[in-house]
Coordinates of C-alpha atoms in Angstrom, one line a residue:
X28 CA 15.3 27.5 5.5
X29 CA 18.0 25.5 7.1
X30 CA 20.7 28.0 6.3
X31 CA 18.7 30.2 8.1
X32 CA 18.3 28.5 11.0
X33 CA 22.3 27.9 10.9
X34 CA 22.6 31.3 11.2
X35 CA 20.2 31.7 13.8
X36 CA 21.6 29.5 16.0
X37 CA 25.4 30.5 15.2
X38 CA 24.1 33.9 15.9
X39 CA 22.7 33.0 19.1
X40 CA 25.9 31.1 20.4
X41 CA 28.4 34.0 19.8
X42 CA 27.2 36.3 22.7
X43 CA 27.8 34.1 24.9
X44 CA 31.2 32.6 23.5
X45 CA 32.4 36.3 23.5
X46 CA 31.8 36.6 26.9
X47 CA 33.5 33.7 27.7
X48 CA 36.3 34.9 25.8
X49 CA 36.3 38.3 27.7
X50 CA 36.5 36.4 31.4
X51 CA 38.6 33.8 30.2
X52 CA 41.2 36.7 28.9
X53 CA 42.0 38.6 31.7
X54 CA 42.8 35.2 34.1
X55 CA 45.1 34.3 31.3
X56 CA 46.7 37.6 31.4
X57 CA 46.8 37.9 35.0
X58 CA 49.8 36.0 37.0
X59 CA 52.9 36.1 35.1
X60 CA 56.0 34.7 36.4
X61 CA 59.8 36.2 34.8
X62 CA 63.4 34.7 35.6
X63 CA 64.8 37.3 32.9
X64 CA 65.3 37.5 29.4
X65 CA 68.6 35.3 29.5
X66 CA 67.6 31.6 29.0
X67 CA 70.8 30.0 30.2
X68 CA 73.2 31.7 33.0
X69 CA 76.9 30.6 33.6
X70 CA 78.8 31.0 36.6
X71 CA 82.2 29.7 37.5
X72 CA 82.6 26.5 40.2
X73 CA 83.5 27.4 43.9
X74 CA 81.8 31.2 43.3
X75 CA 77.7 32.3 43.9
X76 CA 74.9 33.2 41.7
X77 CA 71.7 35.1 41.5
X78 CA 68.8 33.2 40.4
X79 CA 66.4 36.3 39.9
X80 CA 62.5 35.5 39.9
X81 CA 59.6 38.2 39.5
X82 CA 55.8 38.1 39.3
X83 CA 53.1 40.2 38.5
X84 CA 49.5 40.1 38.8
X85 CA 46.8 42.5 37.7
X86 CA 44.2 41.4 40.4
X87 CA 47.0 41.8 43.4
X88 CA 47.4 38.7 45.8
X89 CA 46.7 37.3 49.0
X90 CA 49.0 34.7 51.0
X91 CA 50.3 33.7 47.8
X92 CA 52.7 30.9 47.5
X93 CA 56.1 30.8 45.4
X94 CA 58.5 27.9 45.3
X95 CA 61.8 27.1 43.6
X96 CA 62.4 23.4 41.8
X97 CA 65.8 22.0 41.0
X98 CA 65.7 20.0 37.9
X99 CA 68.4 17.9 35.8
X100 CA 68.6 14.1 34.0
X101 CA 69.4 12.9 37.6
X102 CA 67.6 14.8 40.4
X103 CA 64.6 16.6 41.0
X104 CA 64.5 18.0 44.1
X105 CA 62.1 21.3 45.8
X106 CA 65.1 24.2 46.9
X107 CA 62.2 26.0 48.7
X108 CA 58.8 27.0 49.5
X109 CA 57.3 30.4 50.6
X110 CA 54.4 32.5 51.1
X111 CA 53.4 36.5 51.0
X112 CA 50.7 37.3 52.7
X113 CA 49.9 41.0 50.9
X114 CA 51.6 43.8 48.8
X115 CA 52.7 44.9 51.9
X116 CA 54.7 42.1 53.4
X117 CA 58.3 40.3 52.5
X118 CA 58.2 36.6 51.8
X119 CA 58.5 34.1 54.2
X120 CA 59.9 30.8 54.5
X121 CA 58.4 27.8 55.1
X122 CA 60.6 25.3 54.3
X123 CA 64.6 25.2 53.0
X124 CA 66.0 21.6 51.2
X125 CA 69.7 23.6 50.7
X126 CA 71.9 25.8 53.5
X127 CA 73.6 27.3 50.2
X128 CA 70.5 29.1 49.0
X129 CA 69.7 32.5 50.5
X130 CA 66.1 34.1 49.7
X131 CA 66.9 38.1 48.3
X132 CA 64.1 39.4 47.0
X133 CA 61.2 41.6 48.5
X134 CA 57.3 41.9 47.5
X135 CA 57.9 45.6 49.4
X136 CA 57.0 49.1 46.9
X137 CA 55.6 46.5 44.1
X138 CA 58.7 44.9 43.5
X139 CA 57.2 41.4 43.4
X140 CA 61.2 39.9 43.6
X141 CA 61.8 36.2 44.7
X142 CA 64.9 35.6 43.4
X143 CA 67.6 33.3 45.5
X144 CA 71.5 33.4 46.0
X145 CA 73.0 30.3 45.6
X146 CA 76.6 30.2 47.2
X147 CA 79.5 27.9 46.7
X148 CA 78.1 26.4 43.8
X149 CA 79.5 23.0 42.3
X150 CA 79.4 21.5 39.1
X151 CA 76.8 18.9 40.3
X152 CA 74.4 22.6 40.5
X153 CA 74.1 22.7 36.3
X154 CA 70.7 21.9 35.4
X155 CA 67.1 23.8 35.2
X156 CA 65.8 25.9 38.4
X157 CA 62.2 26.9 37.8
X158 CA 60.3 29.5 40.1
X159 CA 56.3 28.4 40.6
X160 CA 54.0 30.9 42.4
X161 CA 50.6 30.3 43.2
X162 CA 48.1 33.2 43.7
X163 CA 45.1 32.3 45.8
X164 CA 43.2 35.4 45.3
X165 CA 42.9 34.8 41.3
X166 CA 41.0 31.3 42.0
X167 CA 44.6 29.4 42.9
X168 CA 45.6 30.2 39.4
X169 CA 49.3 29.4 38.9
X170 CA 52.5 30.3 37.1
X171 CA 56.0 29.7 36.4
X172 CA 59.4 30.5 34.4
X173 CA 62.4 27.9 34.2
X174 CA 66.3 28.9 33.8
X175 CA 69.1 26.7 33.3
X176 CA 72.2 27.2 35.1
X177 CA 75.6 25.8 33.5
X178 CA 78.5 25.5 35.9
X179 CA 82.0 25.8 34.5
X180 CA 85.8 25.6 35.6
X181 CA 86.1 29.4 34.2
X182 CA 84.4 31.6 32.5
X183 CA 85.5 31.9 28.4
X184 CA 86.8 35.6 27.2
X185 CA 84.5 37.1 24.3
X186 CA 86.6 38.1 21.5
X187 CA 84.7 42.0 20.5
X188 CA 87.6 42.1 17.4
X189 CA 85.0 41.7 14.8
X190 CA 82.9 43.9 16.4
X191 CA 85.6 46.4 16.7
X192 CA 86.2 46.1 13.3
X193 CA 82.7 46.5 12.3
X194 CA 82.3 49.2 14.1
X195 CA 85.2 51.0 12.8
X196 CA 84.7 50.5 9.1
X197 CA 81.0 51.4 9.9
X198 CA 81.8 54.5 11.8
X199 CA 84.9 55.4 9.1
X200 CA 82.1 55.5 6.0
X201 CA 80.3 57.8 7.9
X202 CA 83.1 59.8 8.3
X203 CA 84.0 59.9 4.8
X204 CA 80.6 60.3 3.5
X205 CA 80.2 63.5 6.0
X206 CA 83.5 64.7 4.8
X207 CA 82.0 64.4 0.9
X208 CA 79.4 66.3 1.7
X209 CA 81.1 69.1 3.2
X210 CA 83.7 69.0 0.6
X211 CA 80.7 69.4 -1.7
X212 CA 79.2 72.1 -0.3
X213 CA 82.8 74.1 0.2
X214 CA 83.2 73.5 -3.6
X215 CA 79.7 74.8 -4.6
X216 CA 80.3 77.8 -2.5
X217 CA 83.7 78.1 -4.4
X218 CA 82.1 78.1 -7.8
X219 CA 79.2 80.3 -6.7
X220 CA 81.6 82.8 -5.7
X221 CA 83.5 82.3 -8.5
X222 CA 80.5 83.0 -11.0
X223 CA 79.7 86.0 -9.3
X224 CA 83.0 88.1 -9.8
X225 CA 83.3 86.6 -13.7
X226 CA 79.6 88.8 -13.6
X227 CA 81.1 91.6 -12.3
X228 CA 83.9 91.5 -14.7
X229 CA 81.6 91.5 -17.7
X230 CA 79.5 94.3 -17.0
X231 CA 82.8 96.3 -15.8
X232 CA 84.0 95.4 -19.1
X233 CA 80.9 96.4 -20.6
X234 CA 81.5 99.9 -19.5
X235 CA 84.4 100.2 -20.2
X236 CA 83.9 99.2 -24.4
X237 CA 80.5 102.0 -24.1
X238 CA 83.2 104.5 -23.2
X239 CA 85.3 104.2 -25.6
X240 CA 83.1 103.8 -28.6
X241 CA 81.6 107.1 -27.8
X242 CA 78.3 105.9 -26.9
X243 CA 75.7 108.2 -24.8
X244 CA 77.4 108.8 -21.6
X245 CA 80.8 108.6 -23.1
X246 CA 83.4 111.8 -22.8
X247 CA 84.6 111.4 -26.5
X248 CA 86.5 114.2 -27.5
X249 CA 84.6 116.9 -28.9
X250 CA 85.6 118.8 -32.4
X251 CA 85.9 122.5 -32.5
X252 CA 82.9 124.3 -34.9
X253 CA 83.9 124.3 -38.8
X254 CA 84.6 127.9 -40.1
X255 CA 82.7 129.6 -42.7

């Protein structure tokens, strides 16, 4: 009886933890926030770089809020702070801690971009920039992506010899395997030609051995009638 009942009430929770699970799903789905697919970015001292940023939402926005954060083992300081008012608007400003940083991106034909150029960079800019947004309309519910800048003195060559030279042996075996199959097929046409004229031999020569043995068909000579 108490098994049962265990299942009775186990049954009677899950309707209502699935239903949690379904609202809970889509908020966690919702806001996303991208700085790219490269984790790490380098860019040479004295020069500018691009700091891209993106969001997305499923439920649209309203007067959201995006900021950037500079971040390393000594500092910590806000870069700066925005708002969009609707799909239809470009971000504004609200407050700027560094002249260097421009704000590029648009919200304009759902491209959602908050990215930042940051000019004459120094060595002292290597460390993590995250973009934070903050979406009113889905109940304040917020997001954010971090990417690390790395400052150099100049940017180091990449060597591409090994890949050249995987590249070529790859593409010379496929070269030679396509030429062996071709040479295979030139060869079997060869031989299949070749069997087909030793056929026609033998049933010439055929024809020519009836002939002479004075078989049916044959023009043997023919002996004159014996006398009586």
């Amino acid at each position: 009886m108490s098994g049962a009942g265990d299942r009775g009430k186990a049954l009677a929770r899950w309707p209502g933890t699935g239903l949690l699970g379904l609202f809970l799903l889509p908020m966690s789905l919702s806001l996303e926030v991208s700085v790219g697919k490269a984790t790490t970015i380098y860019a040479v001292n004295g020069t500018e770089i691009l700091l891209p940023c993106t969001f997305s939402s499923c439920f649209g926005f309203e007067n959201l809020s995006f900021s950037w954060f500079y971040n390393s083992t000594e500092t910590f300081r806000v870069l700066i702070e925005g708002s969009v008012k609707n799909e239809k608007s470009d971000p504004k400003l609200k407050s700027k801690g560094d002249d260097r940083i421009t704000l590029v991106g648009t919200t304009k034909e759902k491209q959602n971009n908050i990215s930042i150029l940051l000019r004459d960079l120094e060595f002292s800019d290597s460390g993590k920039y995250t973009c934070h947004v903050k979406n009113p309309k889905e109940k304040d519910l917020e997001h954010q992506a971090t990417i690390i800048l790395q400052v150099v003195d100049k940017l180091e060559k990449v060597d591409n010899t090994v890949t050249l030279i995987i590249l070529g042996v790859v593409g010379g075996v496929i070269g030679l395997l396509v030429f062996i199959l071709l040479l295979k097929k030139f060869i079997a046409f060869i031989l299949k030609k070749t069997r087909e004229k030793k056929k026609e031999c033998l049933v010439s020569s055929s024809g020519n051995d009836n002939t002479e043995n004075g078989l049916p068909g044959s023009k043997a000579e023919e002996k004159p009638p014996t006398k009586v």
